[in-house]
Coordinates of N, CA and C in Angstrom, one line a residue:
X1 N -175.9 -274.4 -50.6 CA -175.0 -273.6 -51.4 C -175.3 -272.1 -51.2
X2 N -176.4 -271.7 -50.9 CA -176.7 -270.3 -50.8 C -176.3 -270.1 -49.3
X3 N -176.3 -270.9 -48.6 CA -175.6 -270.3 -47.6 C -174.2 -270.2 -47.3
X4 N -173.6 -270.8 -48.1 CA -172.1 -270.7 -48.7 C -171.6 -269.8 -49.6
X5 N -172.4 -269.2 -49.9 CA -172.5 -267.9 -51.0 C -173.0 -266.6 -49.8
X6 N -173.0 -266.8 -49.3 CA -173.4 -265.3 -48.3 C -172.5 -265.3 -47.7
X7 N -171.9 -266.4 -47.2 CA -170.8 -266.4 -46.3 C -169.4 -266.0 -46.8
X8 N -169.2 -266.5 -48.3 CA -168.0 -266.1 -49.3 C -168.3 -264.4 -49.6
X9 N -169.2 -264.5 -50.6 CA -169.7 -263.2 -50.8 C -171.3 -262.7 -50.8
X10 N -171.3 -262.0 -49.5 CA -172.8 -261.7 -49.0 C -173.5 -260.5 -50.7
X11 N -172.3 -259.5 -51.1 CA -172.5 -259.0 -51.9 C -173.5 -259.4 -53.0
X12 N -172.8 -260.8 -53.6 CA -172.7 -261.6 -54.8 C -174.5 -262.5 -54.2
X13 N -174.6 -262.6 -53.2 CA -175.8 -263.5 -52.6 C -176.6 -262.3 -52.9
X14 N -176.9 -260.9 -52.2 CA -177.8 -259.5 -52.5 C -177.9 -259.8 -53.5
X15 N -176.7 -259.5 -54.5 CA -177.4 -259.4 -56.0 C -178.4 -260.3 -56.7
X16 N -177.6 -261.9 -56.0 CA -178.6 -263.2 -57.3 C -179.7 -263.4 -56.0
X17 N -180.0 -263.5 -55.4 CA -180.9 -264.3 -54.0 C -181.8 -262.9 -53.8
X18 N -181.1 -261.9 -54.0 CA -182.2 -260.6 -53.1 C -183.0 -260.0 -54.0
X19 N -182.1 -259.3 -55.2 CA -182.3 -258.3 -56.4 C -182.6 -259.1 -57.4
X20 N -182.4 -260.7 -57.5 CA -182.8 -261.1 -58.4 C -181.8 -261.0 -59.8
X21 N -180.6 -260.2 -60.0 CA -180.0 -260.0 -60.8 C -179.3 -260.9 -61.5
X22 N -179.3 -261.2 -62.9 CA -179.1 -262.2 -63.8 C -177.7 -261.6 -64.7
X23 N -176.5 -262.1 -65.5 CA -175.7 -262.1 -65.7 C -176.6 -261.6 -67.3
X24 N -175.3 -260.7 -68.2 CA -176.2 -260.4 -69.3 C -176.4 -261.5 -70.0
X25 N -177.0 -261.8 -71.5 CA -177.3 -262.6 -72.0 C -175.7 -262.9 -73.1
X26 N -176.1 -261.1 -73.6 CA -174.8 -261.0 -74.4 C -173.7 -260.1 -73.9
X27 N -172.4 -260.0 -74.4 CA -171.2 -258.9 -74.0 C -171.5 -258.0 -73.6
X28 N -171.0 -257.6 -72.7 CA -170.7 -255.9 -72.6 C -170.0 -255.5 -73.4
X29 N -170.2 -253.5 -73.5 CA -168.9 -253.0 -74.5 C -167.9 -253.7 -74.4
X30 N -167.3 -253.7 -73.2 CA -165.7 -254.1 -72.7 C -165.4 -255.4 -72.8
X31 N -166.3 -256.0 -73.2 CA -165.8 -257.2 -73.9 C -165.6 -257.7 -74.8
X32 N -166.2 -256.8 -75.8 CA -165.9 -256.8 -77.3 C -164.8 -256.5 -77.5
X33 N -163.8 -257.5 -78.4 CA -162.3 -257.0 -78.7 C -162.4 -256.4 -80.2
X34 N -161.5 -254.7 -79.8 CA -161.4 -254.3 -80.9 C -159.9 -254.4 -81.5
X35 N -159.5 -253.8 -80.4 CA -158.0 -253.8 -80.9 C -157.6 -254.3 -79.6
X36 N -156.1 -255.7 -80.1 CA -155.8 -256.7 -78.9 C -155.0 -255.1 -78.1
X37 N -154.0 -256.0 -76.7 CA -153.6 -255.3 -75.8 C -152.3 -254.8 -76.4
X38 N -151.7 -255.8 -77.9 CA -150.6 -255.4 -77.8 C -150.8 -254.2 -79.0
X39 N -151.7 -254.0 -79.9 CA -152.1 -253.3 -81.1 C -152.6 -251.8 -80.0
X40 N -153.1 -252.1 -79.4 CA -152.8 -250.8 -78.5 C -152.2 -249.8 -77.5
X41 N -150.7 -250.5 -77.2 CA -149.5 -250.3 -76.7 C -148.8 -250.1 -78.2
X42 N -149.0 -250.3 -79.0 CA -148.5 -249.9 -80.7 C -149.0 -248.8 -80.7
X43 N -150.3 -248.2 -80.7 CA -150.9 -246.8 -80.4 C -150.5 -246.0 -79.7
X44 N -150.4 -246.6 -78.1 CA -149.9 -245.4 -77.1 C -148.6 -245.1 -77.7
X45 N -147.0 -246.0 -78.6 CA -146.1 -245.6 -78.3 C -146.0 -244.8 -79.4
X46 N -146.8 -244.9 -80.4 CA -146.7 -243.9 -81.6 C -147.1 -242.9 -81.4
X47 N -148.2 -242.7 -80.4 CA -148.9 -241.2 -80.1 C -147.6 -240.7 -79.2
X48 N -147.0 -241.5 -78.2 CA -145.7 -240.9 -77.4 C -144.6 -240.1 -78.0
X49 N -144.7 -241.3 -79.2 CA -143.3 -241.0 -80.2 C -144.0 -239.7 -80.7
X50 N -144.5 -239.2 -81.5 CA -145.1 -238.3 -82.8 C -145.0 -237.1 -81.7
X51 N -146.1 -237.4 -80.3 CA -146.1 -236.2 -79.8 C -144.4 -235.2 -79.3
X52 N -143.6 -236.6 -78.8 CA -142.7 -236.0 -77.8 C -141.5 -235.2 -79.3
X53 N -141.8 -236.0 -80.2 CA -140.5 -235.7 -80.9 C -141.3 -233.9 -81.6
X54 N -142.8 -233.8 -81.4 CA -143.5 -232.5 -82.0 C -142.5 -231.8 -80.9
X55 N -142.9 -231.9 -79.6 CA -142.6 -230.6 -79.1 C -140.9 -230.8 -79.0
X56 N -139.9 -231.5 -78.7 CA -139.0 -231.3 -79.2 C -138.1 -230.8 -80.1
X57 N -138.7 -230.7 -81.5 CA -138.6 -230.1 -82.3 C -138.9 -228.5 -82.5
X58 N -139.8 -228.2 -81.6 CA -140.4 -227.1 -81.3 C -139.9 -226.4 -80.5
X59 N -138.9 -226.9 -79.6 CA -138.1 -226.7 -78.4 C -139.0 -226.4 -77.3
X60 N -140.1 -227.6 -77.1 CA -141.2 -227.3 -75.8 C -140.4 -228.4 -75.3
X61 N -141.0 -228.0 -73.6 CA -141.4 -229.2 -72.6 C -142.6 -229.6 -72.4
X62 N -143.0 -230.9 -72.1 CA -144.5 -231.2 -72.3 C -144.9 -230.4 -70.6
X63 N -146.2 -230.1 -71.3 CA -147.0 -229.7 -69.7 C -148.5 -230.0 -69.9
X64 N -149.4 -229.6 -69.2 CA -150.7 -230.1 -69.0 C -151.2 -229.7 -70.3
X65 N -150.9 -228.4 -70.4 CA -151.8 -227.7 -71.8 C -151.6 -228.1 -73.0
X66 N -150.8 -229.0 -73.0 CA -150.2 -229.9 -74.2 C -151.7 -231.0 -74.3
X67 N -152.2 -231.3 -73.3 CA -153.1 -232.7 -73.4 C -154.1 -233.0 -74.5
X68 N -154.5 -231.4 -75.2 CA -155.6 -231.1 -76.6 C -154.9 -232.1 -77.7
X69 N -153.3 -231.4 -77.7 CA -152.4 -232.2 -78.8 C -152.0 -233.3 -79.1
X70 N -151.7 -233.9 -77.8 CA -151.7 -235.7 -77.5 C -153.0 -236.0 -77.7
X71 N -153.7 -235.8 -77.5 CA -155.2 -236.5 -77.3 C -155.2 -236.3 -78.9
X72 N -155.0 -235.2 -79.7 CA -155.7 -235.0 -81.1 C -154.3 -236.1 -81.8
X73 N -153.3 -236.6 -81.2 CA -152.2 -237.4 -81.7 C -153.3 -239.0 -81.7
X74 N -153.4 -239.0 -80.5 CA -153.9 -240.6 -80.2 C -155.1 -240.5 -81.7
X75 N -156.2 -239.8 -81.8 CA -157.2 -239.8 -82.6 C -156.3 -239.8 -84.1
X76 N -155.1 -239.5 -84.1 CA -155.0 -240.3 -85.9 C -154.6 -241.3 -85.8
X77 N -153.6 -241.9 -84.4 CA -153.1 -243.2 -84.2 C -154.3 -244.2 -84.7
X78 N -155.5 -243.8 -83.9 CA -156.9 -245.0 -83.9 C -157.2 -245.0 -85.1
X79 N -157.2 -243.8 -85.8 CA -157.6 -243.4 -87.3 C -157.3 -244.5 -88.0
X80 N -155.5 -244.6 -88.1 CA -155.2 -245.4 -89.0 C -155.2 -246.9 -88.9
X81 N -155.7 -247.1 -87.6 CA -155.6 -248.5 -87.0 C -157.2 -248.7 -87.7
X82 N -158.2 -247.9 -87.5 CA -159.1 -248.1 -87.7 C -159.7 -248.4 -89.6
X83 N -158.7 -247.4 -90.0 CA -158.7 -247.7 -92.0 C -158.4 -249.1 -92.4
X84 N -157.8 -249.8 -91.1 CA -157.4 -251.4 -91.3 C -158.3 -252.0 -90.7
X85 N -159.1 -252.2 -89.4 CA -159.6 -252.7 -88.8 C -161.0 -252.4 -88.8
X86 N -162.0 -252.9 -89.2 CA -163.5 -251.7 -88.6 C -163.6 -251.6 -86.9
X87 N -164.2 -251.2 -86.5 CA -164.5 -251.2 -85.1 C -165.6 -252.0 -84.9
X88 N -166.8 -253.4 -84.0 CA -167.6 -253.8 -84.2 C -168.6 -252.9 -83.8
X89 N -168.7 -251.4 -83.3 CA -169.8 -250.6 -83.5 C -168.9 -249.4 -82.9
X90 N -169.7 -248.1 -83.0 CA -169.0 -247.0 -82.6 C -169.1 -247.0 -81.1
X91 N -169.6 -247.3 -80.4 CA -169.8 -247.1 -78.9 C -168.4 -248.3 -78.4
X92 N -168.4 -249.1 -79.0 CA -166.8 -250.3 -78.7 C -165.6 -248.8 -79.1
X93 N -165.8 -248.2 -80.2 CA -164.7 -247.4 -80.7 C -164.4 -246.3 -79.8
X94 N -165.6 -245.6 -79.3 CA -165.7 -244.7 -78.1 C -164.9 -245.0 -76.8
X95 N -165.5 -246.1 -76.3 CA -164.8 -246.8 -75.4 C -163.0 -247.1 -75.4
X96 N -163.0 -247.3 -76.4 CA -161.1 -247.7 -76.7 C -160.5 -246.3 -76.6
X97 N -161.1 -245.5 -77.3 CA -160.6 -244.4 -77.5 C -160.7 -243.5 -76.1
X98 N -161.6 -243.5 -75.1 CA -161.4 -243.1 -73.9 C -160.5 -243.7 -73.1
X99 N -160.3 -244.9 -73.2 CA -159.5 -245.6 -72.1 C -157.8 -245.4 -73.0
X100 N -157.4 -245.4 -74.3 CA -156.5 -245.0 -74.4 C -156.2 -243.5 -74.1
X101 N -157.4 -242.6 -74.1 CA -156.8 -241.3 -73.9 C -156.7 -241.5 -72.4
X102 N -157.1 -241.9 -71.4 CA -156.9 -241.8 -70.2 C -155.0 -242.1 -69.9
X103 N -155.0 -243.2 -70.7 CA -153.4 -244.0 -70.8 C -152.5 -242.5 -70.6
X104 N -152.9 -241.7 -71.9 CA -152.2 -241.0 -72.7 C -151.9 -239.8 -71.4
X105 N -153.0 -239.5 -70.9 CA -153.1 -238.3 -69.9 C -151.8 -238.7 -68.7
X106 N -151.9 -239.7 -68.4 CA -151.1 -240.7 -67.3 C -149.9 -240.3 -67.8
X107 N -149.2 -240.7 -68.9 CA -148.1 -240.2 -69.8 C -147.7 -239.0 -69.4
X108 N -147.9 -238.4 -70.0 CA -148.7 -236.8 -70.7 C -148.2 -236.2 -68.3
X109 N -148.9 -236.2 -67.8 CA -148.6 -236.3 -66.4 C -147.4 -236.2 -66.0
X110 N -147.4 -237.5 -66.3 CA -145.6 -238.0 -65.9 C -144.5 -237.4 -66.7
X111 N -144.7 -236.7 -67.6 CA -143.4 -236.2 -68.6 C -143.4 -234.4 -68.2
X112 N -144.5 -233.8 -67.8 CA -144.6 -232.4 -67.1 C -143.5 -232.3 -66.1
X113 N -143.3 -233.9 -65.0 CA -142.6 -234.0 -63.9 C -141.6 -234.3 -64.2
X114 N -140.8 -234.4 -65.3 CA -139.9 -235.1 -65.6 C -138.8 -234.1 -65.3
X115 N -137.3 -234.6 -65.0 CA -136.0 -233.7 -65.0 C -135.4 -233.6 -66.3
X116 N -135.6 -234.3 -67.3 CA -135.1 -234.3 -67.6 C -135.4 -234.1 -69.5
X117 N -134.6 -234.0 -70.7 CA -135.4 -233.6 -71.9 C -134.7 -234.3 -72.9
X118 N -135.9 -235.0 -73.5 CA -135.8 -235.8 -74.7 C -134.4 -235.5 -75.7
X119 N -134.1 -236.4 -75.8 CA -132.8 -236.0 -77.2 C -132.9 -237.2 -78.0
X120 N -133.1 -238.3 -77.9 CA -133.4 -239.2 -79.5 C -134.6 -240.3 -79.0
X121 N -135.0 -240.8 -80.1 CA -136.5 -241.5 -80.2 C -135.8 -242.7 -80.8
X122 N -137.1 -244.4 -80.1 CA -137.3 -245.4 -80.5 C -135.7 -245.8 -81.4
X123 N -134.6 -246.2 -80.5 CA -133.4 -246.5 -81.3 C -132.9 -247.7 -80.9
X124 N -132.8 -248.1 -82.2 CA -132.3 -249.5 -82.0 C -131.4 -250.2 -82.1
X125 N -130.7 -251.7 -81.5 CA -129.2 -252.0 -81.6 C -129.3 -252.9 -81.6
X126 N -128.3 -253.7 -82.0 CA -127.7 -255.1 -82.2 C -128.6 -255.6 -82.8
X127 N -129.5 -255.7 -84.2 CA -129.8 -255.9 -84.8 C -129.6 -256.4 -86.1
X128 N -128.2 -255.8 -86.9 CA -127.6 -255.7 -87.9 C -128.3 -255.2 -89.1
X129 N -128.5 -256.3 -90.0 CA -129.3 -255.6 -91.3 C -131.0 -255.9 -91.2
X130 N -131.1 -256.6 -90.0 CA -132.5 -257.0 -89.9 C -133.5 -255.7 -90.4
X131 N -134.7 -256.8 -91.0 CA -135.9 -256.0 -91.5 C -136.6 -255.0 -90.7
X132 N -136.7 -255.7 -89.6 CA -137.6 -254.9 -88.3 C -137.5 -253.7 -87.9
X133 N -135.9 -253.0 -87.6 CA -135.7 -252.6 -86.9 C -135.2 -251.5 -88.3
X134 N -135.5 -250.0 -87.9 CA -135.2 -248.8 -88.9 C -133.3 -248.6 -88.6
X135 N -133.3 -248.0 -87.5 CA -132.1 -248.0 -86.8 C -131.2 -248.8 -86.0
X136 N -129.7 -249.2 -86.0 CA -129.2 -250.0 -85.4 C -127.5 -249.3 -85.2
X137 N -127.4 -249.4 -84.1 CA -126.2 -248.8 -83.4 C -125.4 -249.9 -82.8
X138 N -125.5 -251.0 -83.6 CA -124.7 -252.1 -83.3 C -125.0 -252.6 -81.7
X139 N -124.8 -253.4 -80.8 CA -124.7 -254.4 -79.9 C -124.5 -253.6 -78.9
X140 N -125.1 -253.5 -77.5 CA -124.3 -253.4 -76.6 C -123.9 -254.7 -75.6
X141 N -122.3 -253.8 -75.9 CA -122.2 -254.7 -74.8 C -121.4 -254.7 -73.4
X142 N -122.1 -256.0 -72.9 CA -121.9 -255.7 -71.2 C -121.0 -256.3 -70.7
X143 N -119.8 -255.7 -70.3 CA -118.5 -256.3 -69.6 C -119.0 -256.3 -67.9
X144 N -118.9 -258.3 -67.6 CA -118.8 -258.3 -66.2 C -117.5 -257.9 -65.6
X145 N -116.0 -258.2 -66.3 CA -115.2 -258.3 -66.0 C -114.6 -259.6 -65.7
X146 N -113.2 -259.9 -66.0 CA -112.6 -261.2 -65.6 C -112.8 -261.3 -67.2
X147 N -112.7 -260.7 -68.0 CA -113.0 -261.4 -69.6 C -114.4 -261.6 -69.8
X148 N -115.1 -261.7 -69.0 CA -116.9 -262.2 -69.3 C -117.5 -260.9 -69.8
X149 N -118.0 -261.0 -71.2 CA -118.8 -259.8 -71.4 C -120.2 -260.9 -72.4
X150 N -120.7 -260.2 -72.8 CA -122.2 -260.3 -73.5 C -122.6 -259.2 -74.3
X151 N -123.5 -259.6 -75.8 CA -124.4 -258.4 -76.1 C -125.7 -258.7 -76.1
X152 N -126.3 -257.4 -76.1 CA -127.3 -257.3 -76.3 C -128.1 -256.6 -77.4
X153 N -129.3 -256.8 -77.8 CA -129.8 -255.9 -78.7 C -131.6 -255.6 -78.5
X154 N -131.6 -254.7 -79.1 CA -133.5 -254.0 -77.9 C -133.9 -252.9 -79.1
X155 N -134.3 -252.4 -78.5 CA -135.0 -251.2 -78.6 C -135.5 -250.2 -77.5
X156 N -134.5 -248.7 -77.8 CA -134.9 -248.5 -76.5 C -136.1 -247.0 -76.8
X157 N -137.3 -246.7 -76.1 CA -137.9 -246.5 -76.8 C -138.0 -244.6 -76.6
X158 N -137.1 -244.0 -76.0 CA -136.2 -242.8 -75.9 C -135.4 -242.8 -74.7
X159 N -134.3 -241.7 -75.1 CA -133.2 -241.3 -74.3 C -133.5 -239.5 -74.3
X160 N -133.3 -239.3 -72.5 CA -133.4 -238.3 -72.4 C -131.8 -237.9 -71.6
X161 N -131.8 -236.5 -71.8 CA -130.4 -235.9 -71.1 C -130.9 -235.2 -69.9
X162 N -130.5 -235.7 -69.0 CA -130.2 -234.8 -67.2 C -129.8 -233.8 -67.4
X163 N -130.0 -232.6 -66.4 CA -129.7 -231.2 -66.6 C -128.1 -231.9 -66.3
X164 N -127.6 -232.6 -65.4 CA -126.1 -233.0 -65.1 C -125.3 -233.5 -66.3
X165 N -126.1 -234.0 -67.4 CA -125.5 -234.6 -68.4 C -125.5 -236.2 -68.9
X166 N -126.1 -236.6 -67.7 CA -126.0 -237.9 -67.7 C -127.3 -238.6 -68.7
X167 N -127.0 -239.5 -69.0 CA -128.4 -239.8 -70.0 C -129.6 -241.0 -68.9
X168 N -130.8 -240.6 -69.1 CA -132.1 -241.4 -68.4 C -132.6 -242.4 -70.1
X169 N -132.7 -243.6 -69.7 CA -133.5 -244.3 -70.9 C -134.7 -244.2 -70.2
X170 N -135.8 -244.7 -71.3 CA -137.3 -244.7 -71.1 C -137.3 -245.8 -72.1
X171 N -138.6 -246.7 -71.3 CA -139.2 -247.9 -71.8 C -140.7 -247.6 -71.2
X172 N -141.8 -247.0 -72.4 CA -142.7 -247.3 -72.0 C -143.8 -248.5 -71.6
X173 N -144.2 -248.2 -70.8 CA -144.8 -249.6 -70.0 C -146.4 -249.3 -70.6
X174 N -147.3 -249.9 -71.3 CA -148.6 -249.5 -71.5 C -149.6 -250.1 -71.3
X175 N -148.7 -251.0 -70.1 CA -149.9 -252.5 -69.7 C -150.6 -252.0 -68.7
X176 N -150.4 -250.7 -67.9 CA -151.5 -250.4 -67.0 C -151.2 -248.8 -66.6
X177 N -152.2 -248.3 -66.0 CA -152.0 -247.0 -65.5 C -151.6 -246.5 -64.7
X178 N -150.6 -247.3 -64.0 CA -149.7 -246.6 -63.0 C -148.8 -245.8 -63.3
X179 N -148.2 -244.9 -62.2 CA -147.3 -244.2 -62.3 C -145.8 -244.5 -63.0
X180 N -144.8 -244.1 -63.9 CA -143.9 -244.4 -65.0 C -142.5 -244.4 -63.9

């Protein structure tokens, strides 16, 4: 078996067979769950939301030097997540909080480059009187043609206007850090 393990991963053989290196006893930080994946894509989009609709209101465009402000946005997001949740120690809380601001920076990046400028936030449709949803702009809906149409209903989580006029939607994605 150990020579089956050098052959798959000579790496993995160095570490247990050479260095002797043993697997921890207990977790790492990064394995302690503080807040799930989806309670913190609830964070990034409220820090998105709060920040984009700030400088909008302000008549800014986001740029780098905005990053003090988002970053000081995300820290009340965790705040209030946190007045509900405890954290299982502050070094787990450090850790979340650096890897969401990293998210946030990614963001924050990508909206500097953007053509285009915010005009309404997190709006919703075809919902009706439902509890969930704040705003509803009724159904859209989509004509294939030949009579076949469909609705739909979402959340879309802003609309921005093209210097041409045309409108761009945004759906933030918060499952990883790639480019938007």
């Amino acid at each position: 078996s150990r020579l089956e393990m050098l052959a798959a991963s000579p790496y993995e053989f160095f570490l247990k067979y050479v260095l002797g290196a043993r697997p921890l006893e207990e977790p790492a930080l990064d394995d302690v769950l503080w807040i799930d994946r989806r309670k913190q894509g609830t964070i990034l989009h409220d820090t998105f939301q709060a920040s984009m609709e700030s400088l909008h209101d302000r008549g800014e465009t986001p740029t780098p030097e905005h990053e003090p402000e988002l970053i000081e946005e995300l820290g009340r997001q965790i705040e209030a997540v946190r007045d509900q949740i405890e954290p299982p120690s502050e070094a787990v809380a450090k850790a979340m909080k650096s890897r969401l601001a990293e998210d946030a920076r990614v963001f924050l990046r990508s909206e500097a480059r953007a053509e285009s400028q915010p005009h309404k936030f997190e709006l919703g449709f075809g919902f009706g009187d439902s509890p969930y949803r704040d705003s509803d702009h009724g159904p859209a809906t989509i004509d294939l043609g030949n009579g076949v149409e469909f609705e739909l209903r979402g959340q879309i989580d802003r609309i921005d206007r093209a210097g041409s006029g045309e409108l761009v939607l945004w759906d933030y994605k918060t499952g990883s850090k790639g480019p938007y």
